[in-house]
Amino acid sequence: QVQVAESGGGLVQPGGSLRLSCAASTSLSSINAMGWYRQAPGKQRDLVARITNGGSTNYADSVKGRFTISRDNAKNTVYLQMSSLKPEDTAVYYCNAHIDIIRGIMTRDYWGQGTQVTVSS
């Protein structure tokens, strides 16, 4: 019953920056991993960035060096700082909370409704 809600999307010019926020309804300590995914029309939903409960991060190759995922545990919030944005970054960005109820056997994923990011001149 975890709820997540994204915010911060919008229209930005190529080369610009944007910060997305994802607020969770529960402590991040109870969530095994938080991730940002994106999906463009007609394409699959892909992982953009992920941060685990332990603080480790990983990124899609296409965003390495440009995007940074971080968290504020006191606010139950995860951020995605995006810089040097490209038109191909245009997509709906979704926040995901992943919980391992029984590791490798029973998991749950909770998704936000998404926030639109459009990179265009």
Tab-separated table of C-alpha atoms in Angstrom:
chain	number	residue	atom	x	y	z
A	1	GLN	CA	0.000	0.000	0.000
A	2	VAL	CA	2.914	2.312	-0.704
A	3	GLN	CA	2.010	5.353	-2.717
A	4	VAL	CA	4.458	7.410	-4.720
A	5	ALA	CA	3.866	10.667	-6.526
A	6	GLU	CA	6.105	12.363	-9.061
A	7	SER	CA	6.432	16.048	-9.701
A	8	GLY	CA	8.754	18.457	-11.454
A	9	GLY	CA	8.260	17.603	-15.093
A	10	GLY	CA	7.855	20.184	-17.781
A	11	LEU	CA	9.193	21.658	-20.975
A	12	VAL	CA	12.890	22.403	-21.189
A	13	GLN	CA	15.265	23.327	-23.985
A	14	PRO	CA	18.050	21.006	-25.103
A	15	GLY	CA	21.008	21.406	-22.796
A	16	GLY	CA	18.802	22.524	-19.955
A	17	SER	CA	18.247	21.030	-16.536
A	18	LEU	CA	15.295	19.757	-14.578
A	19	ARG	CA	14.808	18.119	-11.199
A	20	LEU	CA	12.121	15.537	-10.614
A	21	SER	CA	10.818	14.635	-7.180
A	22	CYS	CA	9.138	11.481	-5.959
A	23	ALA	CA	7.413	11.530	-2.601
A	24	ALA	CA	6.672	8.196	-0.968
A	25	SER	CA	3.931	7.575	1.553
A	26	THR	CA	6.179	5.599	3.849
A	27	SER	CA	9.720	5.673	5.133
A	28	LEU	CA	12.319	4.919	2.500
A	29	SER	CA	13.901	2.530	4.975
A	30	SER	CA	10.988	0.177	4.350
A	31	ILE	CA	11.524	0.271	0.587
A	32	ASN	CA	14.271	-1.883	-0.850
A	33	ALA	CA	14.876	0.305	-3.874
A	34	MET	CA	13.543	3.438	-5.483
A	35	GLY	CA	13.874	3.942	-9.180
A	36	TRP	CA	13.110	6.282	-12.003
A	37	TYR	CA	11.835	4.852	-15.259
A	38	ARG	CA	10.790	6.514	-18.460
A	39	GLN	CA	8.606	5.615	-21.376
A	40	ALA	CA	8.224	7.346	-24.703
A	41	PRO	CA	5.214	6.668	-26.952
A	42	GLY	CA	5.565	3.356	-28.734
A	43	LYS	CA	8.579	2.337	-26.671
A	44	GLN	CA	9.139	0.150	-23.662
A	45	ARG	CA	9.504	1.463	-20.160
A	46	ASP	CA	13.193	1.591	-19.300
A	47	LEU	CA	15.118	2.048	-16.099
A	48	VAL	CA	16.789	5.426	-15.864
A	49	ALA	CA	18.269	5.391	-12.382
A	50	ARG	CA	17.950	3.400	-9.195
A	51	ILE	CA	18.959	3.788	-5.586
A	52	THR	CA	18.801	0.979	-3.049
A	53	ASN	CA	17.975	1.120	0.614
A	54	GLY	CA	21.695	0.835	1.267
A	55	GLY	CA	22.439	3.837	-0.908
A	56	SER	CA	23.993	2.211	-3.947
A	57	THR	CA	23.034	3.646	-7.315
A	58	ASN	CA	23.024	2.627	-10.920
A	59	TYR	CA	22.131	4.380	-14.140
A	60	ALA	CA	21.218	3.621	-17.685
A	61	ASP	CA	24.180	4.111	-19.988
A	62	SER	CA	22.285	6.773	-21.887
A	63	VAL	CA	22.093	9.057	-18.847
A	64	LYS	CA	25.367	8.384	-17.065
A	65	GLY	CA	27.185	11.597	-16.310
A	66	ARG	CA	24.073	13.663	-16.915
A	67	PHE	CA	21.523	12.424	-14.371
A	68	THR	CA	21.904	11.988	-10.632
A	69	ILE	CA	19.549	10.153	-8.310
A	70	SER	CA	19.493	11.103	-4.656
A	71	ARG	CA	17.245	10.868	-1.642
A	72	ASP	CA	16.155	12.745	1.437
A	73	ASN	CA	15.120	10.162	3.978
A	74	ALA	CA	13.626	12.737	6.316
A	75	LYS	CA	11.228	13.787	3.577
A	76	ASN	CA	10.609	10.295	2.182
A	77	THR	CA	11.583	11.748	-1.155
A	78	VAL	CA	13.792	10.675	-4.032
A	79	TYR	CA	15.087	13.094	-6.632
A	80	LEU	CA	16.331	12.859	-10.162
A	81	GLN	CA	18.535	15.749	-11.179
A	82	MET	CA	18.728	15.896	-14.947
A	83	SER	CA	21.213	18.048	-16.809
A	84	SER	CA	22.413	18.409	-20.384
A	85	LEU	CA	19.005	17.263	-21.495
A	86	LYS	CA	18.541	15.959	-24.997
A	87	PRO	CA	15.423	15.611	-27.150
A	88	GLU	CA	15.711	11.844	-26.779
A	89	ASP	CA	15.155	12.279	-23.044
A	90	THR	CA	11.567	13.244	-23.810
A	91	ALA	CA	9.273	10.765	-22.094
A	92	VAL	CA	6.916	10.218	-19.239
A	93	TYR	CA	9.018	9.638	-16.157
A	94	TYR	CA	7.723	7.251	-13.524
A	95	CYS	CA	8.776	6.726	-9.955
A	96	ASN	CA	8.936	3.163	-8.713
A	97	ALA	CA	9.107	1.728	-5.224
A	98	HIS	CA	10.316	-1.850	-5.085
A	99	ILE	CA	9.755	-3.983	-2.027
A	100	ASP	CA	11.016	-7.505	-1.464
A	101	ILE	CA	8.471	-9.202	0.766
A	102	ILE	CA	10.322	-12.485	0.388
A	103	ARG	CA	13.541	-11.917	-1.472
A	104	GLY	CA	13.496	-13.442	-4.921
A	105	ILE	CA	10.067	-14.948	-4.392
A	106	MET	CA	7.524	-12.305	-3.545
A	107	THR	CA	7.951	-8.696	-4.564
A	108	ARG	CA	5.762	-5.678	-5.009
A	109	ASP	CA	6.214	-2.660	-7.195
A	110	TYR	CA	4.388	0.596	-6.735
A	111	TRP	CA	4.225	3.198	-9.445
A	112	GLY	CA	3.399	6.835	-9.626
A	113	GLN	CA	1.203	8.278	-12.335
A	114	GLY	CA	4.154	9.762	-14.160
A	115	THR	CA	5.326	13.233	-15.015
A	116	GLN	CA	5.940	14.451	-18.542
A	117	VAL	CA	9.372	15.702	-19.505
A	118	THR	CA	9.639	17.320	-22.904
A	119	VAL	CA	12.980	18.474	-24.272
A	120	SER	CA	12.467	20.684	-27.284
A	121	SER	CA	13.646	23.939	-28.774
